[in-house]
PDB file of C-alpha atoms in Angstrom:
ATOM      1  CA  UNK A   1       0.000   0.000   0.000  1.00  0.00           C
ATOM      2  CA  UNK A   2       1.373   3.542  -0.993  1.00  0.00           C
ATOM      3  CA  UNK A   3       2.331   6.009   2.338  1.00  0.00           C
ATOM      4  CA  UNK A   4       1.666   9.488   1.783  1.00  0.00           C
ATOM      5  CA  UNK A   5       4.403  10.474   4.547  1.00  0.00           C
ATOM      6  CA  UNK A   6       6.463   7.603   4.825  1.00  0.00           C
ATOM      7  CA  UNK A   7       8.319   9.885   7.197  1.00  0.00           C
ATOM      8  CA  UNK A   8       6.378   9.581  10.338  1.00  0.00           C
ATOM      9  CA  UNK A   9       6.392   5.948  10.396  1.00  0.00           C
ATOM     10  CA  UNK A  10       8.771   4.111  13.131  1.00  0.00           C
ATOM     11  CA  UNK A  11      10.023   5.864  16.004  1.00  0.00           C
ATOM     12  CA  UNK A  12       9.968   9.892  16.195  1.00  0.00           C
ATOM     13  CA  UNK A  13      13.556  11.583  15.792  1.00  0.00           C
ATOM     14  CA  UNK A  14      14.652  13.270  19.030  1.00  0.00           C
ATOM     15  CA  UNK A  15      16.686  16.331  18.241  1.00  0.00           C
ATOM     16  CA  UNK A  16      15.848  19.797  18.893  1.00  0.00           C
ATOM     17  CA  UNK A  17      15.738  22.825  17.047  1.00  0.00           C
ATOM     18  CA  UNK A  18      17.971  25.630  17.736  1.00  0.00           C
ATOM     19  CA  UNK A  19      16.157  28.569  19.872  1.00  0.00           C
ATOM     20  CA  UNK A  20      15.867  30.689  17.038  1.00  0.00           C
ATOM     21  CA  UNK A  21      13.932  28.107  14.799  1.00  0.00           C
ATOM     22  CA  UNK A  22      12.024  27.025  17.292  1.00  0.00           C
ATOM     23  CA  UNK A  23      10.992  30.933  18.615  1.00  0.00           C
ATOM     24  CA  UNK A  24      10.150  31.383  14.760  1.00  0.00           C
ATOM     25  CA  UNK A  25       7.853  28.371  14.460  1.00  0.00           C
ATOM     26  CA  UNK A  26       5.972  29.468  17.590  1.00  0.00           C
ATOM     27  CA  UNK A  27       5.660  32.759  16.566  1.00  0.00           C
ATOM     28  CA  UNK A  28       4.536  31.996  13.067  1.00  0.00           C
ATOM     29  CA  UNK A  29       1.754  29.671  14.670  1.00  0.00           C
ATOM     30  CA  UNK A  30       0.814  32.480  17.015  1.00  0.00           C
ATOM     31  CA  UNK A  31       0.189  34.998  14.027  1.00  0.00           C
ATOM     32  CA  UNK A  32      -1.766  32.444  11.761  1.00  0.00           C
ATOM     33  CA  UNK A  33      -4.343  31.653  14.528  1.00  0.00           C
ATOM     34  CA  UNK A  34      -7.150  33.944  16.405  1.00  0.00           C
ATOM     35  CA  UNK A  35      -8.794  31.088  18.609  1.00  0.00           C
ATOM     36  CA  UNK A  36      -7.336  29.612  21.530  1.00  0.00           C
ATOM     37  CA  UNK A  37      -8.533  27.216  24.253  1.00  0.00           C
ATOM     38  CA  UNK A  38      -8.068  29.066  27.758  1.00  0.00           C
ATOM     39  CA  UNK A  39      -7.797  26.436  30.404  1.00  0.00           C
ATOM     40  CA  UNK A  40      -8.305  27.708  34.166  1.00  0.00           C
ATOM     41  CA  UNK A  41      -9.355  25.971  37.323  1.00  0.00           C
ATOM     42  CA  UNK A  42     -11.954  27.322  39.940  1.00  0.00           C
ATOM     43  CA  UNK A  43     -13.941  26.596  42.911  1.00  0.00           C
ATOM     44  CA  UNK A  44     -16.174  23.863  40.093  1.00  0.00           C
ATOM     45  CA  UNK A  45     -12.951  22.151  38.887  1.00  0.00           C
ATOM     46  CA  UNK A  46     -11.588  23.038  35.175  1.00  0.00           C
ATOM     47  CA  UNK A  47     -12.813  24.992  32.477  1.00  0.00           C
ATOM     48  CA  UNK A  48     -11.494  25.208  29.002  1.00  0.00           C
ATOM     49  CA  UNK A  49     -13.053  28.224  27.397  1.00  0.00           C
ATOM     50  CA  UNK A  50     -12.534  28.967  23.496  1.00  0.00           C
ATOM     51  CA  UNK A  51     -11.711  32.097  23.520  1.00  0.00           C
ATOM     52  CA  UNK A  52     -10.014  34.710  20.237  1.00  0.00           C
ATOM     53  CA  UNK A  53      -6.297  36.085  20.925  1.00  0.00           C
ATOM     54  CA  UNK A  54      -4.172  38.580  19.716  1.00  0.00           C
ATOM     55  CA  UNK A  55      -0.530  38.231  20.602  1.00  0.00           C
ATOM     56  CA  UNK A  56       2.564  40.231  21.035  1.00  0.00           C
ATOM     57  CA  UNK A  57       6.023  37.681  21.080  1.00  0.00           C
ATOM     58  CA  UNK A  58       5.215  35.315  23.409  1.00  0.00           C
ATOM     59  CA  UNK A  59       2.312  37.042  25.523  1.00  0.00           C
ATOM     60  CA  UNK A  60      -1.475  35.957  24.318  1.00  0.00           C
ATOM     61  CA  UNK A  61      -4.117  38.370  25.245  1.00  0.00           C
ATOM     62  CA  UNK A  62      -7.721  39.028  25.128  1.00  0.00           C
ATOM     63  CA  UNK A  63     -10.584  40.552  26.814  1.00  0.00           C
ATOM     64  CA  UNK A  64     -13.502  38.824  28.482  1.00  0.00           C
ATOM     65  CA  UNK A  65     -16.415  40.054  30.674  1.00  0.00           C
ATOM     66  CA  UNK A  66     -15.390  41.004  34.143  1.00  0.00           C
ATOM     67  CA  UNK A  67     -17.961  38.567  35.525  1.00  0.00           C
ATOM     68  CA  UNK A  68     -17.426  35.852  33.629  1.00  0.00           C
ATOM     69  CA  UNK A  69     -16.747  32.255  34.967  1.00  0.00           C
ATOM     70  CA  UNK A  70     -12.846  32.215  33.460  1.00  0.00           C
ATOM     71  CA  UNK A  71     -12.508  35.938  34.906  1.00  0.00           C
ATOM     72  CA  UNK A  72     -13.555  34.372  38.496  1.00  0.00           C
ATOM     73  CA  UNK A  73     -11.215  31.716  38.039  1.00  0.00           C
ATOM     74  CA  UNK A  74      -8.428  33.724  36.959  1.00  0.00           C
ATOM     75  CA  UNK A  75      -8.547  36.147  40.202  1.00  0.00           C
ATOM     76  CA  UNK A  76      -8.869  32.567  42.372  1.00  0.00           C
ATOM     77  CA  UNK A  77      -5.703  31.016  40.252  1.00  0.00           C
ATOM     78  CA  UNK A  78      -3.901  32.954  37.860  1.00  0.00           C
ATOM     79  CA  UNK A  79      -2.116  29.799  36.700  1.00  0.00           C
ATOM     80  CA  UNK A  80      -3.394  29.066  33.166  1.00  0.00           C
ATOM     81  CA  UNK A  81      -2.468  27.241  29.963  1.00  0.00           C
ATOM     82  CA  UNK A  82      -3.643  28.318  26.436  1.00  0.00           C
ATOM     83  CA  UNK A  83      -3.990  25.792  23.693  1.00  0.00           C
ATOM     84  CA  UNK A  84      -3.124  27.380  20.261  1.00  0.00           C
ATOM     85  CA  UNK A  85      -3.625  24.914  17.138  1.00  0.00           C
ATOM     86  CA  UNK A  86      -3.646  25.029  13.702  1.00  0.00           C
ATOM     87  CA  UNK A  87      -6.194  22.901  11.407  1.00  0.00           C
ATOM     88  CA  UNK A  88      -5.939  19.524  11.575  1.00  0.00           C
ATOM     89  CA  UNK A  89      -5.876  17.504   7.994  1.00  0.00           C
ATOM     90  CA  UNK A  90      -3.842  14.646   8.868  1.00  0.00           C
ATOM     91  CA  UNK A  91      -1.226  13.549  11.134  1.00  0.00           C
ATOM     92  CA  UNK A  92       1.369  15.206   9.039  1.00  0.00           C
ATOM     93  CA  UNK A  93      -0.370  18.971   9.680  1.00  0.00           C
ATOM     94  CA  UNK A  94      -0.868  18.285  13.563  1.00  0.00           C
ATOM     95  CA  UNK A  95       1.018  21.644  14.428  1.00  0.00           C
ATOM     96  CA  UNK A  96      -0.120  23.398  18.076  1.00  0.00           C
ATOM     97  CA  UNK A  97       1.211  25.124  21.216  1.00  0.00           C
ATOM     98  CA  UNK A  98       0.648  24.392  24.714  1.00  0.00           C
ATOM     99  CA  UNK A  99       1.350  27.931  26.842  1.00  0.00           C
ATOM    100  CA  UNK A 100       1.876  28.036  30.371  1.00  0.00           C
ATOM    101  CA  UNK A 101       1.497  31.013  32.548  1.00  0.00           C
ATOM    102  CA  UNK A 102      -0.245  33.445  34.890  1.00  0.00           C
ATOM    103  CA  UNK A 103      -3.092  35.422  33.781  1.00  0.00           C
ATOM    104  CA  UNK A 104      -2.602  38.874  34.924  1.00  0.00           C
ATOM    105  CA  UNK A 105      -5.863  41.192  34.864  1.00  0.00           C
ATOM    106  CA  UNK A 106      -5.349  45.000  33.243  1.00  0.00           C
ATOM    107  CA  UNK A 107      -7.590  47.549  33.138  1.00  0.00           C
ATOM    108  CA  UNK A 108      -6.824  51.352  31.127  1.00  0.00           C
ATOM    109  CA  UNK A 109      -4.356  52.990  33.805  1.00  0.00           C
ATOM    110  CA  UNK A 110      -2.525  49.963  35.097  1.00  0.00           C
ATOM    111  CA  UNK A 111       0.980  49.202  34.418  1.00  0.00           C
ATOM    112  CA  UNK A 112       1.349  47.313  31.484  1.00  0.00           C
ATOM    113  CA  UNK A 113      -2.121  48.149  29.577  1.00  0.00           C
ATOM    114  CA  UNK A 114      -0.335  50.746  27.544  1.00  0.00           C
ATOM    115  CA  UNK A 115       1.981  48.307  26.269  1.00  0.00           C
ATOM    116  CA  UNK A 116      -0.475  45.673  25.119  1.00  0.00           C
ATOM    117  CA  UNK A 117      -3.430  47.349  24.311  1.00  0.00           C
ATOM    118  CA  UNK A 118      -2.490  48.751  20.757  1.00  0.00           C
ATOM    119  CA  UNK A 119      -1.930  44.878  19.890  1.00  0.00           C
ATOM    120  CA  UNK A 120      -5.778  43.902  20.550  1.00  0.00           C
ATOM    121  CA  UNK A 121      -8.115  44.321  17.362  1.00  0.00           C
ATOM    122  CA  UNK A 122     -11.126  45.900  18.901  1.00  0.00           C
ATOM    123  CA  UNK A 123     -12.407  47.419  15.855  1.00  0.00           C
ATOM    124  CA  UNK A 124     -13.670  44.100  14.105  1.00  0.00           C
ATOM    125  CA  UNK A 125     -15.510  43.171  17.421  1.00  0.00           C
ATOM    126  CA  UNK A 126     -17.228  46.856  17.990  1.00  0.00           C
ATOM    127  CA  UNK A 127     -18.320  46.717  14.115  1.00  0.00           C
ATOM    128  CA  UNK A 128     -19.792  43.070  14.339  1.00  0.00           C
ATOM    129  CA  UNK A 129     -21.806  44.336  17.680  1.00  0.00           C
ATOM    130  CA  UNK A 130     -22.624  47.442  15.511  1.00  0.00           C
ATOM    131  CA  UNK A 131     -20.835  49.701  18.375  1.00  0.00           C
ATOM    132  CA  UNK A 132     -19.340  52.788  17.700  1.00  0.00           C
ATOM    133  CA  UNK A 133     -15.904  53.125  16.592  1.00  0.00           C
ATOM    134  CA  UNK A 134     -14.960  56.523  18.497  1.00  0.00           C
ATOM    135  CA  UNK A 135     -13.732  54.913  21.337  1.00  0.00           C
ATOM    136  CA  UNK A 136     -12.058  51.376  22.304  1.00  0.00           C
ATOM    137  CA  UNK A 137     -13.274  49.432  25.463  1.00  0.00           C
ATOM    138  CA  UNK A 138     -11.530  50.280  28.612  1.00  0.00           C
ATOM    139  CA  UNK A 139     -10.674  46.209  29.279  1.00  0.00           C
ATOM    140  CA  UNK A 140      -9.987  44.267  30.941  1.00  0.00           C
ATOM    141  CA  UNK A 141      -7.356  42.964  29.035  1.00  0.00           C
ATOM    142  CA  UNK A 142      -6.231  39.783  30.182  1.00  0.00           C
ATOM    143  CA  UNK A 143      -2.727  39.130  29.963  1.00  0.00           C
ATOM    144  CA  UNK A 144      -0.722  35.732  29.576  1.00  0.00           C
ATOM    145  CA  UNK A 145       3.376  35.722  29.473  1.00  0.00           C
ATOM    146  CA  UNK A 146       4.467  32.375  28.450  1.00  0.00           C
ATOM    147  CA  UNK A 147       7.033  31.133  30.709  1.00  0.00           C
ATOM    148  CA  UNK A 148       7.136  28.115  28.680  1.00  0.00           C
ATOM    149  CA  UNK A 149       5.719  26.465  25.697  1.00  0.00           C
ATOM    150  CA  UNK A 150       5.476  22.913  24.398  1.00  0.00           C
ATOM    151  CA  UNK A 151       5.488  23.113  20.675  1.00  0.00           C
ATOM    152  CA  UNK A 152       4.131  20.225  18.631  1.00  0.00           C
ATOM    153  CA  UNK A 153       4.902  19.709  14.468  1.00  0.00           C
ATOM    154  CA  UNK A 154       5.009  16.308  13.351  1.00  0.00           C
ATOM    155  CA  UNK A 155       6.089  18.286  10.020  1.00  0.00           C
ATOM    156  CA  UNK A 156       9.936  18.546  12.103  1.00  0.00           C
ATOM    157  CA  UNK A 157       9.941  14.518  11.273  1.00  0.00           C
ATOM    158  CA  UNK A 158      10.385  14.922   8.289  1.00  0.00           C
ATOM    159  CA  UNK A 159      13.757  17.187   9.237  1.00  0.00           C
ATOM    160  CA  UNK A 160      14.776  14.638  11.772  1.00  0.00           C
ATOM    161  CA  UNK A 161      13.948  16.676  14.380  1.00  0.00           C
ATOM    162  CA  UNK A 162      11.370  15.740  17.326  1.00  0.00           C
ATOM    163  CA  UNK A 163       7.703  16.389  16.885  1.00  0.00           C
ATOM    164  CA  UNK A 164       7.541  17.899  20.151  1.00  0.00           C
ATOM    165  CA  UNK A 165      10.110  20.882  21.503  1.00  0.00           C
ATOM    166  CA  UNK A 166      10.214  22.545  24.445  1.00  0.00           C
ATOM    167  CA  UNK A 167      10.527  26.733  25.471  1.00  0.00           C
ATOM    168  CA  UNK A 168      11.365  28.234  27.918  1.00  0.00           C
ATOM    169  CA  UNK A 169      11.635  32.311  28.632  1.00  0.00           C
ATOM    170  CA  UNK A 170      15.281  33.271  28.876  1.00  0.00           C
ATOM    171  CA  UNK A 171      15.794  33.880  32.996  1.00  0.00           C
ATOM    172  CA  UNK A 172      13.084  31.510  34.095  1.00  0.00           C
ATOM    173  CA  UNK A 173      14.851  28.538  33.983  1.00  0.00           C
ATOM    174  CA  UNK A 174      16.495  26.507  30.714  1.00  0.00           C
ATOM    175  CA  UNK A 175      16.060  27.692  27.272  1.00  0.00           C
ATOM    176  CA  UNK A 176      14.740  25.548  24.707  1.00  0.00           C
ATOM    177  CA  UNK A 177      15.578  22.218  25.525  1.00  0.00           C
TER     178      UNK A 177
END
């Protein structure tokens, strides 16, 4: 029988990319994707909300209702992964991030907002609402800084590299591994 990817038969390769390459592939997966899966625990257990992102290097961000069930487990637990993936056709496309880090709350004023704010689209979500475009929401703006990332791309296989590769922000520990 013909294999379409012969490649990812027998046992996955185990070598890593170089920081650089790797950095690059997470940030070009992070640009070609809006929706992530937002996983937080609370007083109920977990909850994995879909939710859209915009992104600035390695830092996801969004906004959400302040009373929302992810915003009350956020202020309970600020420790919080985000699922990034890209379409799935086949075993050869699986490509997707795993980000871990603490959710940090910003509203207009607070240190930080500034800085992230111009990076959120708001105008596509006030025109769809039929809002007015004179003036952005005030937040919150929820804020995630990836203090690491596992990276999966069964596509590396076909490089000889691993599917799987590890990040990790310079100063908090290892770099990619």
């Amino acid at each position: 029988m013909p294999v379409t990817n012969p490649w990812l038969a027998g046992p996955a390769p185990t070598a890593r990319l170089d920081r650089a390459r790797l950095e690059e592939r997470i940030l070009n997966l992070l640009s070609s994707q809006n929706m992530c899966v937002l996983a937080t625990t609370g007083p109920d257990g977990p909850l994995a909300t879909p939710v859209r992102y915009f992104h600035l290097d390695f830092t996801v961000m969004f906004t959400a209702a302040a009373k929302s069930p992810k915003m009350r487990n956020i202020a309970a637990d600020p420790r919080v992964s985000v699922g990034v993936f890209a379409p799935l056709v086949g075993q050869a496309s699986s490509r997707g991030a795993q980000l871990f880090g603490r959710a940090r709350v910003l509203a207009a004023g607070d240190a930080g907002f500034d800085h992230y704010w111009p990076a959120v689209r708001w105008q596509s979500d006030h025109v769809e609402r039929s809002r007015s475009l004179d003036g952005p929401p005030s937040g919150p703006l929820v804020v995630v800084e990836a203090e690491r990332i596992v990276y999966t791309e069964h596509w590396l296989r076909r490089d000889g590299y691993a599917p799987r590769q590890f990040w990790r922000r310079s100063g908090a520990g290892a770099a990619a591994q």
